[in-house]
mmCIF file of C-alpha atoms and ligand atoms in Angstrom:
data_model
loop_
_atom_site.group_PDB
_atom_site.id
_atom_site.type_symbol
_atom_site.label_atom_id
_atom_site.label_comp_id
_atom_site.label_asym_id
_atom_site.label_seq_id
_atom_site.Cartn_x
_atom_site.Cartn_y
_atom_site.Cartn_z
ATOM 1 C CA MET A 1 0.000 0.000 0.000
ATOM 2 C CA PRO A 2 1.364 3.488 -0.731
ATOM 3 C CA GLU A 3 2.808 4.858 2.527
ATOM 4 C CA GLU A 4 1.787 8.474 2.021
ATOM 5 C CA THR A 5 -1.652 9.479 3.325
ATOM 6 C CA ILE A 6 -3.978 11.683 1.323
ATOM 7 C CA ALA A 7 -3.462 14.562 3.758
ATOM 8 C CA GLU A 8 0.336 14.253 3.473
ATOM 9 C CA GLY A 9 0.048 14.409 -0.291
ATOM 10 C CA LEU A 10 -2.123 17.496 -0.005
ATOM 11 C CA LYS A 11 0.321 19.170 2.349
ATOM 12 C CA LYS A 12 3.161 18.511 -0.067
ATOM 13 C CA SER A 13 1.075 20.157 -2.769
ATOM 14 C CA GLY A 14 0.787 23.284 -0.631
ATOM 15 C CA VAL A 15 -2.848 22.822 0.465
ATOM 16 C CA SER A 16 -3.461 24.696 3.727
ATOM 17 C CA ARG A 17 -5.455 23.326 6.674
ATOM 18 C CA ARG A 18 -8.257 25.766 5.872
ATOM 19 C CA ASP A 19 -8.374 24.677 2.228
ATOM 20 C CA PHE A 20 -8.136 21.097 3.377
ATOM 21 C CA LEU A 21 -11.331 21.453 5.424
ATOM 22 C CA LYS A 22 -13.007 23.253 2.542
ATOM 23 C CA LEU A 23 -12.118 20.334 0.307
ATOM 24 C CA SER A 24 -13.718 17.936 2.750
ATOM 25 C CA GLY A 25 -17.002 19.798 2.320
ATOM 26 C CA LEU A 26 -16.512 19.878 -1.452
ATOM 27 C CA LEU A 27 -15.939 16.150 -1.511
ATOM 28 C CA ALA A 28 -19.032 15.494 0.575
ATOM 29 C CA ALA A 29 -21.109 17.565 -1.836
ATOM 30 C CA ALA A 30 -19.468 15.959 -4.875
ATOM 31 C CA MET A 31 -20.316 12.513 -3.605
ATOM 32 C CA GLY A 32 -23.863 13.565 -2.790
ATOM 33 C CA LEU A 33 -23.320 12.345 0.752
ATOM 34 C CA THR A 34 -25.866 12.978 3.423
ATOM 35 C CA ASN A 35 -25.130 9.894 5.528
ATOM 36 C CA VAL A 36 -21.870 8.474 6.719
ATOM 37 C CA PRO A 37 -21.388 4.928 5.378
ATOM 38 C CA PRO A 38 -21.273 2.159 8.004
ATOM 39 C CA VAL A 39 -18.082 2.365 9.985
ATOM 40 C CA SER A 40 -17.141 -1.240 9.314
ATOM 41 C CA ALA A 41 -17.345 -0.746 5.551
ATOM 42 C CA SER A 42 -15.471 2.545 5.590
ATOM 43 C CA GLY A 43 -12.578 1.274 7.656
ATOM 44 C CA LEU A 44 -12.706 4.459 9.730
ATOM 45 C CA PRO A 45 -11.815 4.442 13.427
ATOM 46 C CA PRO A 46 -14.842 3.512 15.602
ATOM 47 C CA ARG A 47 -14.868 6.899 17.318
ATOM 48 C CA LEU A 48 -15.870 8.363 13.964
ATOM 49 C CA GLY A 49 -19.119 6.468 13.937
ATOM 50 C CA ARG A 50 -22.638 7.782 13.573
ATOM 51 C CA GLY A 51 -23.337 11.209 14.962
ATOM 52 C CA TYR A 52 -20.311 12.864 13.368
ATOM 53 C CA SER A 53 -20.799 15.211 10.447
ATOM 54 C CA VAL A 54 -19.928 13.924 7.002
ATOM 55 C CA ASN A 55 -17.360 16.702 6.559
ATOM 56 C CA ARG A 56 -15.595 15.736 9.756
ATOM 57 C CA VAL A 57 -15.532 12.074 8.841
ATOM 58 C CA ILE A 58 -14.115 12.923 5.444
ATOM 59 C CA ALA A 59 -11.474 15.237 6.940
ATOM 60 C CA LYS A 60 -10.408 12.460 9.307
ATOM 61 C CA ALA A 61 -10.345 9.898 6.517
ATOM 62 C CA LEU A 62 -8.167 12.153 4.373
ATOM 63 C CA GLU A 63 -5.706 12.298 7.251
ATOM 64 C CA THR A 64 -5.518 8.560 7.729
ATOM 65 C CA ARG A 65 -6.301 6.874 4.413
ATOM 66 C CA PRO A 66 -3.404 6.092 2.087
ATOM 67 C CA ARG A 67 -3.176 7.663 -1.351
ATOM 68 C CA LEU A 68 -5.273 5.746 -3.868
ATOM 69 C CA PRO A 69 -3.399 4.955 -7.079
ATOM 70 C CA VAL A 70 -5.311 5.240 -10.373
ATOM 71 C CA ILE A 71 -4.382 3.780 -13.743
ATOM 72 C CA TRP A 72 -6.340 5.349 -16.627
ATOM 73 C CA LEU A 73 -6.499 3.503 -19.958
ATOM 74 C CA GLU A 74 -7.964 4.726 -23.255
ATOM 75 C CA PHE A 75 -9.223 2.526 -26.062
ATOM 76 C CA GLN A 76 -11.807 3.333 -28.812
ATOM 77 C CA ASP A 77 -12.537 6.913 -27.720
ATOM 78 C CA CYS A 78 -12.189 10.545 -28.706
ATOM 79 C CA ALA A 79 -10.498 11.460 -25.371
ATOM 80 C CA GLY A 80 -13.538 13.680 -24.719
ATOM 81 C CA CYS A 81 -13.967 12.387 -21.168
ATOM 82 C CA SER A 82 -10.345 13.278 -20.366
ATOM 83 C CA GLU A 83 -10.861 16.621 -22.093
ATOM 84 C CA ALA A 84 -13.975 17.279 -20.005
ATOM 85 C CA ILE A 85 -11.965 16.631 -16.844
ATOM 86 C CA THR A 86 -9.780 19.603 -17.735
ATOM 87 C CA ARG A 87 -12.918 21.799 -18.009
ATOM 88 C CA SER A 88 -14.434 20.627 -14.758
ATOM 89 C CA ASN A 89 -16.948 22.546 -12.670
ATOM 90 C CA SER A 90 -14.776 21.894 -9.620
ATOM 91 C CA PRO A 91 -11.158 22.345 -10.641
ATOM 92 C CA THR A 92 -10.031 22.200 -7.025
ATOM 93 C CA LEU A 93 -11.764 18.905 -6.537
ATOM 94 C CA VAL A 94 -10.408 17.527 -9.797
ATOM 95 C CA ASN A 95 -6.881 18.634 -8.874
ATOM 96 C CA LEU A 96 -7.302 16.964 -5.538
ATOM 97 C CA VAL A 97 -8.557 13.704 -6.958
ATOM 98 C CA LEU A 98 -6.374 13.423 -9.996
ATOM 99 C CA ASN A 99 -3.121 15.068 -8.979
ATOM 100 C CA THR A 100 -2.856 14.471 -5.282
ATOM 101 C CA LEU A 101 -4.837 11.316 -4.659
ATOM 102 C CA THR A 102 -4.054 9.325 -7.557
ATOM 103 C CA ILE A 103 -2.926 9.250 -11.142
ATOM 104 C CA GLU A 104 -0.067 6.848 -11.785
ATOM 105 C CA TYR A 105 -0.699 6.453 -15.496
ATOM 106 C CA HIS A 106 -2.884 8.317 -18.011
ATOM 107 C CA GLU A 107 -2.412 7.769 -21.735
ATOM 108 C CA THR A 108 -3.316 11.335 -22.752
ATOM 109 C CA LEU A 109 -2.282 13.410 -19.743
ATOM 110 C CA SER A 110 0.956 11.679 -18.725
ATOM 111 C CA ALA A 111 4.016 13.798 -19.413
ATOM 112 C CA ALA A 112 6.132 10.761 -20.306
ATOM 113 C CA ALA A 113 5.714 8.859 -23.576
ATOM 114 C CA GLY A 114 6.651 5.646 -25.359
ATOM 115 C CA PHE A 115 8.549 2.879 -23.548
ATOM 116 C CA GLN A 116 9.084 5.104 -20.516
ATOM 117 C CA VAL A 117 5.358 5.534 -19.812
ATOM 118 C CA GLU A 118 4.583 1.884 -20.581
ATOM 119 C CA GLN A 119 7.207 0.899 -18.015
ATOM 120 C CA ALA A 120 5.647 3.306 -15.511
ATOM 121 C CA LYS A 121 2.316 1.524 -15.963
ATOM 122 C CA GLN A 122 3.879 -1.902 -15.456
ATOM 123 C CA ASP A 123 5.651 -0.653 -12.321
ATOM 124 C CA ALA A 124 2.430 0.827 -10.922
ATOM 125 C CA MET A 125 0.443 -2.358 -11.602
ATOM 126 C CA GLN A 126 3.046 -4.437 -9.791
ATOM 127 C CA ARG A 127 3.606 -2.080 -6.886
ATOM 128 C CA TYR A 128 -0.086 -1.518 -6.169
ATOM 129 C CA ALA A 129 -1.426 -4.936 -7.189
ATOM 130 C CA GLY A 130 -4.937 -5.417 -5.794
ATOM 131 C CA GLN A 131 -5.142 -1.791 -4.605
ATOM 132 C CA TYR A 132 -5.467 0.543 -7.574
ATOM 133 C CA ILE A 133 -8.552 1.893 -9.321
ATOM 134 C CA LEU A 134 -8.587 1.208 -13.033
ATOM 135 C CA VAL A 135 -10.362 3.907 -15.049
ATOM 136 C CA VAL A 136 -11.227 2.927 -18.616
ATOM 137 C CA GLU A 137 -12.215 5.423 -21.313
ATOM 138 C CA GLY A 138 -13.373 4.087 -24.697
ATOM 139 C CA SER A 139 -14.943 0.854 -25.883
ATOM 140 C CA ILE A 140 -13.116 -2.400 -26.514
ATOM 141 C CA PRO A 141 -13.308 -3.932 -30.011
ATOM 142 C CA VAL A 142 -13.332 -7.710 -30.096
ATOM 143 C CA ALA A 143 -13.918 -8.405 -33.828
ATOM 144 C CA ASP A 144 -11.020 -9.967 -35.753
ATOM 145 C CA ASP A 145 -9.014 -10.712 -32.614
ATOM 146 C CA GLY A 146 -9.222 -7.106 -31.444
ATOM 147 C CA VAL A 147 -7.014 -5.779 -34.230
ATOM 148 C CA TYR A 148 -8.982 -2.495 -34.542
ATOM 149 C CA CYS A 149 -7.492 -0.977 -31.383
ATOM 150 C CA THR A 150 -3.948 -1.741 -30.320
ATOM 151 C CA VAL A 151 -1.520 0.151 -28.095
ATOM 152 C CA GLY A 152 2.177 -0.736 -28.268
ATOM 153 C CA GLY A 153 1.278 -3.746 -30.431
ATOM 154 C CA ARG A 154 -1.170 -5.218 -27.898
ATOM 155 C CA THR A 155 -4.942 -5.305 -28.270
ATOM 156 C CA ALA A 156 -7.280 -3.259 -26.101
ATOM 157 C CA LEU A 157 -8.814 -6.479 -24.774
ATOM 158 C CA ASP A 158 -5.412 -7.847 -23.772
ATOM 159 C CA LEU A 159 -4.456 -4.578 -22.045
ATOM 160 C CA LEU A 160 -7.817 -4.344 -20.288
ATOM 161 C CA GLN A 161 -7.621 -7.900 -18.962
ATOM 162 C CA GLU A 162 -4.061 -7.369 -17.742
ATOM 163 C CA ALA A 163 -4.870 -4.143 -15.869
ATOM 164 C CA ALA A 164 -8.226 -5.428 -14.567
ATOM 165 C CA ALA A 165 -6.567 -8.449 -12.950
ATOM 166 C CA GLY A 166 -4.801 -6.289 -10.338
ATOM 167 C CA ALA A 167 -7.497 -3.635 -9.879
ATOM 168 C CA ALA A 168 -9.501 -3.214 -6.694
ATOM 169 C CA ALA A 169 -12.371 -1.783 -8.768
ATOM 170 C CA ILE A 170 -12.925 -0.518 -12.297
ATOM 171 C CA ILE A 171 -14.575 2.733 -13.349
ATOM 172 C CA ALA A 172 -15.806 2.857 -16.952
ATOM 173 C CA THR A 173 -15.972 6.569 -17.766
ATOM 174 C CA GLY A 174 -18.095 7.720 -20.707
ATOM 175 C CA ASN A 175 -20.726 5.934 -22.761
ATOM 176 C CA CYS A 176 -18.111 4.110 -24.868
ATOM 177 C CA ALA A 177 -16.442 2.341 -21.932
ATOM 178 C CA SER A 178 -19.799 1.828 -20.205
ATOM 179 C CA PHE A 179 -22.071 0.632 -22.993
ATOM 180 C CA GLY A 180 -19.989 0.668 -26.208
ATOM 181 C CA GLY A 181 -20.995 4.243 -27.136
ATOM 182 C CA LEU A 182 -20.488 5.633 -30.607
ATOM 183 C CA PRO A 183 -18.084 2.895 -31.803
ATOM 184 C CA LYS A 184 -20.865 0.397 -31.098
ATOM 185 C CA ALA A 185 -23.445 2.275 -33.198
ATOM 186 C CA LYS A 186 -24.905 0.214 -36.040
ATOM 187 C CA PRO A 187 -23.392 -1.601 -37.868
ATOM 188 C CA ASN A 188 -20.751 -1.798 -35.116
ATOM 189 C CA PRO A 189 -17.968 -2.943 -37.465
ATOM 190 C CA THR A 190 -15.434 -3.581 -34.704
ATOM 191 C CA ASP A 191 -17.860 -5.408 -32.382
ATOM 192 C CA ALA A 192 -17.215 -2.743 -29.734
ATOM 193 C CA LYS A 193 -18.133 -3.616 -26.156
ATOM 194 C CA GLY A 194 -18.351 -1.937 -22.771
ATOM 195 C CA VAL A 195 -16.058 -3.002 -19.942
ATOM 196 C CA TRP A 196 -18.759 -4.738 -17.878
ATOM 197 C CA GLU A 197 -19.508 -7.083 -20.784
ATOM 198 C CA LEU A 198 -15.916 -8.324 -20.716
ATOM 199 C CA ILE A 199 -14.800 -8.121 -17.081
ATOM 200 C CA THR A 200 -17.178 -9.932 -14.787
ATOM 201 C CA ASP A 201 -15.005 -10.833 -11.795
ATOM 202 C CA LYS A 202 -14.378 -7.260 -10.541
ATOM 203 C CA PRO A 203 -16.721 -4.472 -9.439
ATOM 204 C CA VAL A 204 -17.360 -2.249 -12.477
ATOM 205 C CA VAL A 205 -18.927 1.207 -12.087
ATOM 206 C CA ASN A 206 -20.394 2.832 -15.193
ATOM 207 C CA ILE A 207 -20.177 6.641 -15.528
ATOM 208 C CA PRO A 208 -21.907 7.011 -18.900
ATOM 209 C CA GLY A 209 -22.251 10.253 -20.828
ATOM 210 C CA CYS A 210 -20.804 11.650 -24.025
ATOM 211 C CA PRO A 211 -18.632 12.783 -22.391
ATOM 212 C CA ALA A 212 -19.011 11.674 -18.771
ATOM 213 C CA ILE A 213 -19.579 14.463 -16.253
ATOM 214 C CA PRO A 214 -16.087 14.911 -14.711
ATOM 215 C CA GLU A 215 -17.456 15.350 -11.184
ATOM 216 C CA ALA A 216 -19.239 11.984 -11.441
ATOM 217 C CA THR A 217 -15.952 10.263 -12.276
ATOM 218 C CA THR A 218 -13.856 12.109 -9.708
ATOM 219 C CA GLY A 219 -16.605 11.909 -7.067
ATOM 220 C CA THR A 220 -16.707 8.124 -7.463
ATOM 221 C CA ILE A 221 -12.919 7.878 -7.220
ATOM 222 C CA ALA A 222 -13.011 10.102 -4.147
ATOM 223 C CA HIS A 223 -15.670 7.891 -2.520
ATOM 224 C CA PHE A 224 -13.441 4.850 -2.898
ATOM 225 C CA ALA A 225 -10.362 6.757 -1.725
ATOM 226 C CA ILE A 226 -12.093 7.996 1.401
ATOM 227 C CA PHE A 227 -14.398 5.152 2.422
ATOM 228 C CA GLY A 228 -12.799 2.180 0.682
ATOM 229 C CA THR A 229 -16.187 1.381 -0.871
ATOM 230 C CA LEU A 230 -18.060 2.280 -4.030
ATOM 231 C CA PRO A 231 -21.178 4.459 -3.900
ATOM 232 C CA GLU A 232 -24.583 2.818 -4.246
ATOM 233 C CA LEU A 233 -25.197 1.772 -7.859
ATOM 234 C CA ASP A 234 -28.351 1.472 -9.975
ATOM 235 C CA GLY A 235 -29.271 -1.497 -12.172
ATOM 236 C CA LEU A 236 -26.922 -0.288 -14.921
ATOM 237 C CA HIS A 237 -24.020 0.056 -12.426
ATOM 238 C CA ARG A 238 -24.276 3.860 -12.374
ATOM 239 C CA PRO A 239 -23.608 5.645 -9.048
ATOM 240 C CA MET A 240 -26.899 6.796 -7.566
ATOM 241 C CA PRO A 241 -25.597 10.185 -6.306
ATOM 242 C CA PHE A 242 -25.129 11.209 -9.954
ATOM 243 C CA TYR A 243 -27.652 9.047 -11.822
ATOM 244 C CA GLY A 244 -30.474 8.757 -9.297
ATOM 245 C CA VAL A 245 -32.793 11.156 -11.120
ATOM 246 C CA THR A 246 -33.435 12.106 -14.736
ATOM 247 C CA VAL A 247 -32.324 15.270 -16.529
ATOM 248 C CA HIS A 248 -36.030 16.092 -16.743
ATOM 249 C CA ASP A 249 -36.407 15.905 -12.937
ATOM 250 C CA ARG A 250 -34.036 18.858 -12.428
ATOM 251 C CA CYS A 251 -34.496 20.691 -15.723
ATOM 252 C CA LEU A 252 -34.874 24.458 -15.596
ATOM 253 C CA ARG A 253 -37.431 24.218 -18.452
ATOM 254 C CA ARG A 254 -39.603 21.867 -16.419
ATOM 255 C CA PRO A 255 -42.168 24.554 -15.458
ATOM 256 C CA PHE A 256 -42.867 25.053 -19.178
ATOM 257 C CA TYR A 257 -43.263 21.323 -19.619
ATOM 258 C CA GLU A 258 -45.762 21.241 -16.770
ATOM 259 C CA ALA A 259 -47.589 24.217 -18.271
ATOM 260 C CA GLY A 260 -47.738 22.511 -21.687
ATOM 261 C CA LYS A 261 -45.566 25.152 -23.361
ATOM 262 C CA PHE A 262 -43.285 23.616 -25.986
ATOM 263 C CA ALA A 263 -40.879 24.983 -28.593
ATOM 264 C CA LEU A 264 -41.903 23.529 -31.970
ATOM 265 C CA SER A 265 -38.852 24.651 -33.942
ATOM 266 C CA PHE A 266 -35.414 25.907 -32.927
ATOM 267 C CA ASP A 267 -36.198 29.495 -33.903
ATOM 268 C CA ASP A 268 -39.852 29.957 -33.022
ATOM 269 C CA GLU A 269 -41.196 32.212 -30.294
ATOM 270 C CA GLY A 270 -41.361 29.287 -27.868
ATOM 271 C CA ALA A 271 -37.659 28.568 -28.351
ATOM 272 C CA LYS A 272 -36.854 32.234 -27.740
ATOM 273 C CA LYS A 273 -38.896 32.172 -24.542
ATOM 274 C CA GLY A 274 -37.100 29.081 -23.239
ATOM 275 C CA TYR A 275 -40.030 26.666 -23.588
ATOM 276 C CA CYS A 276 -39.647 22.923 -23.082
ATOM 277 C CA LEU A 277 -37.802 21.073 -25.885
ATOM 278 C CA TYR A 278 -39.706 17.791 -25.614
ATOM 279 C CA LYS A 279 -41.374 18.231 -28.986
ATOM 280 C CA LEU A 280 -37.962 18.812 -30.560
ATOM 281 C CA GLY A 281 -36.906 15.361 -29.377
ATOM 282 C CA CYS A 282 -35.650 16.001 -25.851
ATOM 283 C CA LYS A 283 -34.908 12.701 -24.114
ATOM 284 C CA GLY A 284 -34.546 14.277 -20.684
ATOM 285 C CA PRO A 285 -37.523 12.311 -19.268
ATOM 286 C CA THR A 286 -35.799 8.977 -19.998
ATOM 287 C CA THR A 287 -32.199 9.986 -19.300
ATOM 288 C CA TYR A 288 -30.520 9.505 -15.942
ATOM 289 C CA ASN A 289 -27.670 11.999 -15.482
ATOM 290 C CA ALA A 290 -26.673 14.978 -13.333
ATOM 291 C CA CYS A 291 -26.275 17.552 -16.136
ATOM 292 C CA ALA A 292 -29.159 19.705 -14.924
ATOM 293 C CA SER A 293 -27.673 20.031 -11.423
ATOM 294 C CA ILE A 294 -23.854 19.935 -11.889
ATOM 295 C CA ARG A 295 -23.832 21.411 -15.436
ATOM 296 C CA TRP A 296 -20.767 21.846 -17.634
ATOM 297 C CA ASP A 297 -17.882 24.245 -18.189
ATOM 298 C CA THR A 298 -17.492 25.464 -14.626
ATOM 299 C CA GLY A 299 -21.236 25.200 -14.051
ATOM 300 C CA LEU A 300 -22.041 27.554 -16.915
ATOM 301 C CA SER A 301 -24.660 25.547 -18.778
ATOM 302 C CA PHE A 302 -25.805 22.174 -20.117
ATOM 303 C CA PRO A 303 -27.314 21.193 -23.481
ATOM 304 C CA VAL A 304 -30.961 21.848 -22.575
ATOM 305 C CA GLN A 305 -30.103 25.208 -20.985
ATOM 306 C CA SER A 306 -28.278 26.156 -24.185
ATOM 307 C CA GLY A 307 -31.343 25.382 -26.300
ATOM 308 C CA HIS A 308 -30.554 21.851 -27.455
ATOM 309 C CA PRO A 309 -32.651 18.786 -26.585
ATOM 310 C CA CYS A 310 -31.033 16.153 -24.409
ATOM 311 C CA LEU A 311 -29.919 13.317 -26.691
ATOM 312 C CA GLY A 312 -29.873 10.745 -23.909
ATOM 313 C CA CYS A 313 -26.096 10.362 -24.010
ATOM 314 C CA SER A 314 -25.893 8.540 -20.669
ATOM 315 C CA GLN A 315 -28.279 5.754 -21.719
ATOM 316 C CA PRO A 316 -27.249 2.481 -23.391
ATOM 317 C CA ASP A 317 -27.283 2.576 -27.210
ATOM 318 C CA PHE A 318 -28.329 6.229 -27.279
ATOM 319 C CA TRP A 319 -26.976 6.653 -30.802
ATOM 320 C CA ASP A 320 -29.338 4.024 -32.228
ATOM 321 C CA GLY A 321 -32.096 4.505 -29.683
ATOM 322 C CA GLY A 322 -35.010 5.998 -31.571
ATOM 323 C CA GLY A 323 -33.495 8.887 -33.545
ATOM 324 C CA PHE A 324 -32.664 12.452 -32.605
ATOM 325 C CA TYR A 325 -34.840 15.564 -32.956
ATOM 326 C CA GLN A 326 -38.055 13.555 -33.090
ATOM 327 C CA GLY A 327 -40.921 14.676 -30.917
ATOM 328 C CA GLN A 328 -41.262 11.362 -29.113
ATOM 329 C CA SER A 329 -38.834 9.774 -26.713
ATOM 330 C CA ALA A 330 -38.644 6.004 -26.346
ATOM 331 C CA PRO A 331 -37.026 3.865 -23.648
ATOM 332 C CA LEU A 332 -33.418 3.474 -24.674
ATOM 333 C CA ASP A 333 -32.347 0.561 -22.526
ATOM 334 C CA ARG A 334 -31.537 -2.504 -24.584
ATOM 335 C CA PRO A 335 -33.838 -5.537 -24.258
ATOM 336 C CA GLU A 336 -30.911 -7.764 -23.284
ATOM 337 C CA LEU A 337 -30.109 -5.395 -20.403
ATOM 338 C CA ALA A 338 -33.715 -5.270 -19.289
ATOM 339 C CA ALA A 339 -33.283 -7.728 -16.436
ATOM 340 C CA ILE A 340 -30.385 -5.920 -14.793
ATOM 341 C CA GLY A 341 -31.711 -2.525 -15.712
ATOM 342 C CA ALA A 342 -35.300 -3.222 -14.710
ATOM 343 C CA ALA A 343 -35.477 -0.372 -12.225
ATOM 344 C CA ALA A 344 -33.972 2.149 -14.611
ATOM 345 C CA ALA A 345 -36.108 0.945 -17.506
ATOM 346 C CA ALA A 346 -39.241 1.082 -15.375
ATOM 347 C CA GLY A 347 -38.375 4.646 -14.382
ATOM 348 C CA ALA A 348 -37.800 5.538 -18.011
ATOM 349 C CA ALA A 349 -41.082 3.979 -19.078
ATOM 350 C CA LEU A 350 -42.872 5.835 -16.301
ATOM 351 C CA GLY A 351 -41.265 9.074 -17.481
ATOM 352 C CA VAL A 352 -42.480 8.504 -21.020
ATOM 353 C CA GLY A 353 -45.890 7.394 -19.794
ATOM 354 C CA ALA A 354 -46.287 10.455 -17.609
ATOM 355 C CA THR A 355 -45.160 12.632 -20.457
ATOM 356 C CA LEU A 356 -47.685 11.161 -22.856
ATOM 357 C CA VAL A 357 -50.485 11.391 -20.303
ATOM 358 C CA ASN A 358 -49.574 15.004 -19.616
ATOM 359 C CA GLN A 359 -49.487 15.806 -23.294
ATOM 360 C CA ALA A 360 -52.841 14.141 -23.859
ATOM 361 C CA LYS A 361 -54.321 16.195 -20.997
ATOM 362 C CA LYS A 362 -52.924 19.413 -22.414
ATOM 363 C CA LYS A 363 -54.214 18.593 -25.879
ATOM 364 C CA ALA A 364 -57.648 17.779 -24.461
ATOM 365 C CA LYS A 365 -57.606 21.227 -22.857
ATOM 366 C CA GLY A 366 -56.465 22.744 -26.144
ATOM 367 C CA GLY A 367 -53.075 23.746 -24.709
ATOM 368 C CA GLU A 368 -49.846 23.282 -26.603
HETATM 369 FE FE1 LIG B 401 -36.325 19.888 -19.868
HETATM 370 FE FE2 LIG B 401 -36.398 18.147 -21.857
HETATM 371 FE FE3 LIG B 401 -37.855 17.719 -19.666
HETATM 372 FE FE4 LIG B 401 -38.518 19.642 -21.373
HETATM 373 S S1 LIG B 401 -38.532 17.423 -21.788
HETATM 374 S S2 LIG B 401 -38.463 19.820 -19.154
HETATM 375 S S3 LIG B 401 -36.505 20.404 -22.060
HETATM 376 S S4 LIG B 401 -35.625 17.750 -19.807
HETATM 377 FE FE1 LIG B 402 -26.027 14.083 -22.414
HETATM 378 FE FE2 LIG B 402 -28.528 14.880 -22.126
HETATM 379 FE FE3 LIG B 402 -26.707 15.630 -20.417
HETATM 380 S S1 LIG B 402 -27.393 14.708 -24.050
HETATM 381 S S2 LIG B 402 -24.858 15.846 -21.648
HETATM 382 S S3 LIG B 402 -27.389 13.529 -20.750
HETATM 383 S S4 LIG B 402 -28.390 16.856 -21.161
#
């Protein structure tokens, strides 16, 4: 186990005690924590049991928990999830998680290159065997012996299996690593797959999105670093603090939806007044993600706020799931995932059902 504690790493990075306590609060908010996890699961000293504030528990954990190493691999991706990390809403949090807590190896952000960086990865996997978090960005092609994505002459599948073997847990960041994403869109020439389809003997957390919301990835890493456990997951392995509600649930256009006021084209009066985008194909009612609350680009906006319908980018098979810019949403979860995603699918179906009922009511009243 790495000897240095998280707090020692922070101190070395010049983080003051005051900032340290501020970060504890930031982390609590980022993880959506309202309750302290059971003491036995967190590994925290017994005196930090129930009754202590979450911030205080986190501050104590940062002082005692060892640094958590992270190895970040990229396969069939556009590096958009890594790019989004650099534009995060919480740069301090992201610095904390990625620079101080963690990163041992990142294919895009590592300063080293070539044999040197490959050796660094091998060293990290050996040194922290069984202890590191493996973050995967991008889907894994398995057609034709995986020849469509190779790094250093080895296939993505080979590299994934090697790194997964020593990981304590795996975080699939982005829709590609979670559900296959864009590379898996029909006709899926490379037979692209998500991590959880290929690695079944390790805990796999899915942080889908195109790209993934950086705070959801870093918040999940932080949860494991601090408590030694993963956050509660839904049926599609998505962390509940970030995927527990739909975009529609928190949407700032929701009052217009409830009032039956819809934009019917991108430049009509309704669009100018900020009306609901459902009739322009918004999939917010069936999409579980935190865009409407965390937002993007330092909290500036998110697609629906900027006038674009939600495309459902955190749902499985969103690219093939019923077309974009069409006035009806449809459940996007794949039939073969229905059993494990029953809760999410039921929620999605309810969202669509409620939407249709609402629309029918409005029409009956002559509202639009
Ligand atoms: Fe917002 Fe879309 Fe829901 Fe309308 S349908 S309230 S635009 S999420
Ligand atoms: Fe994706 Fe919809 Fe958010 S398209 S970025 S889940 S608003």
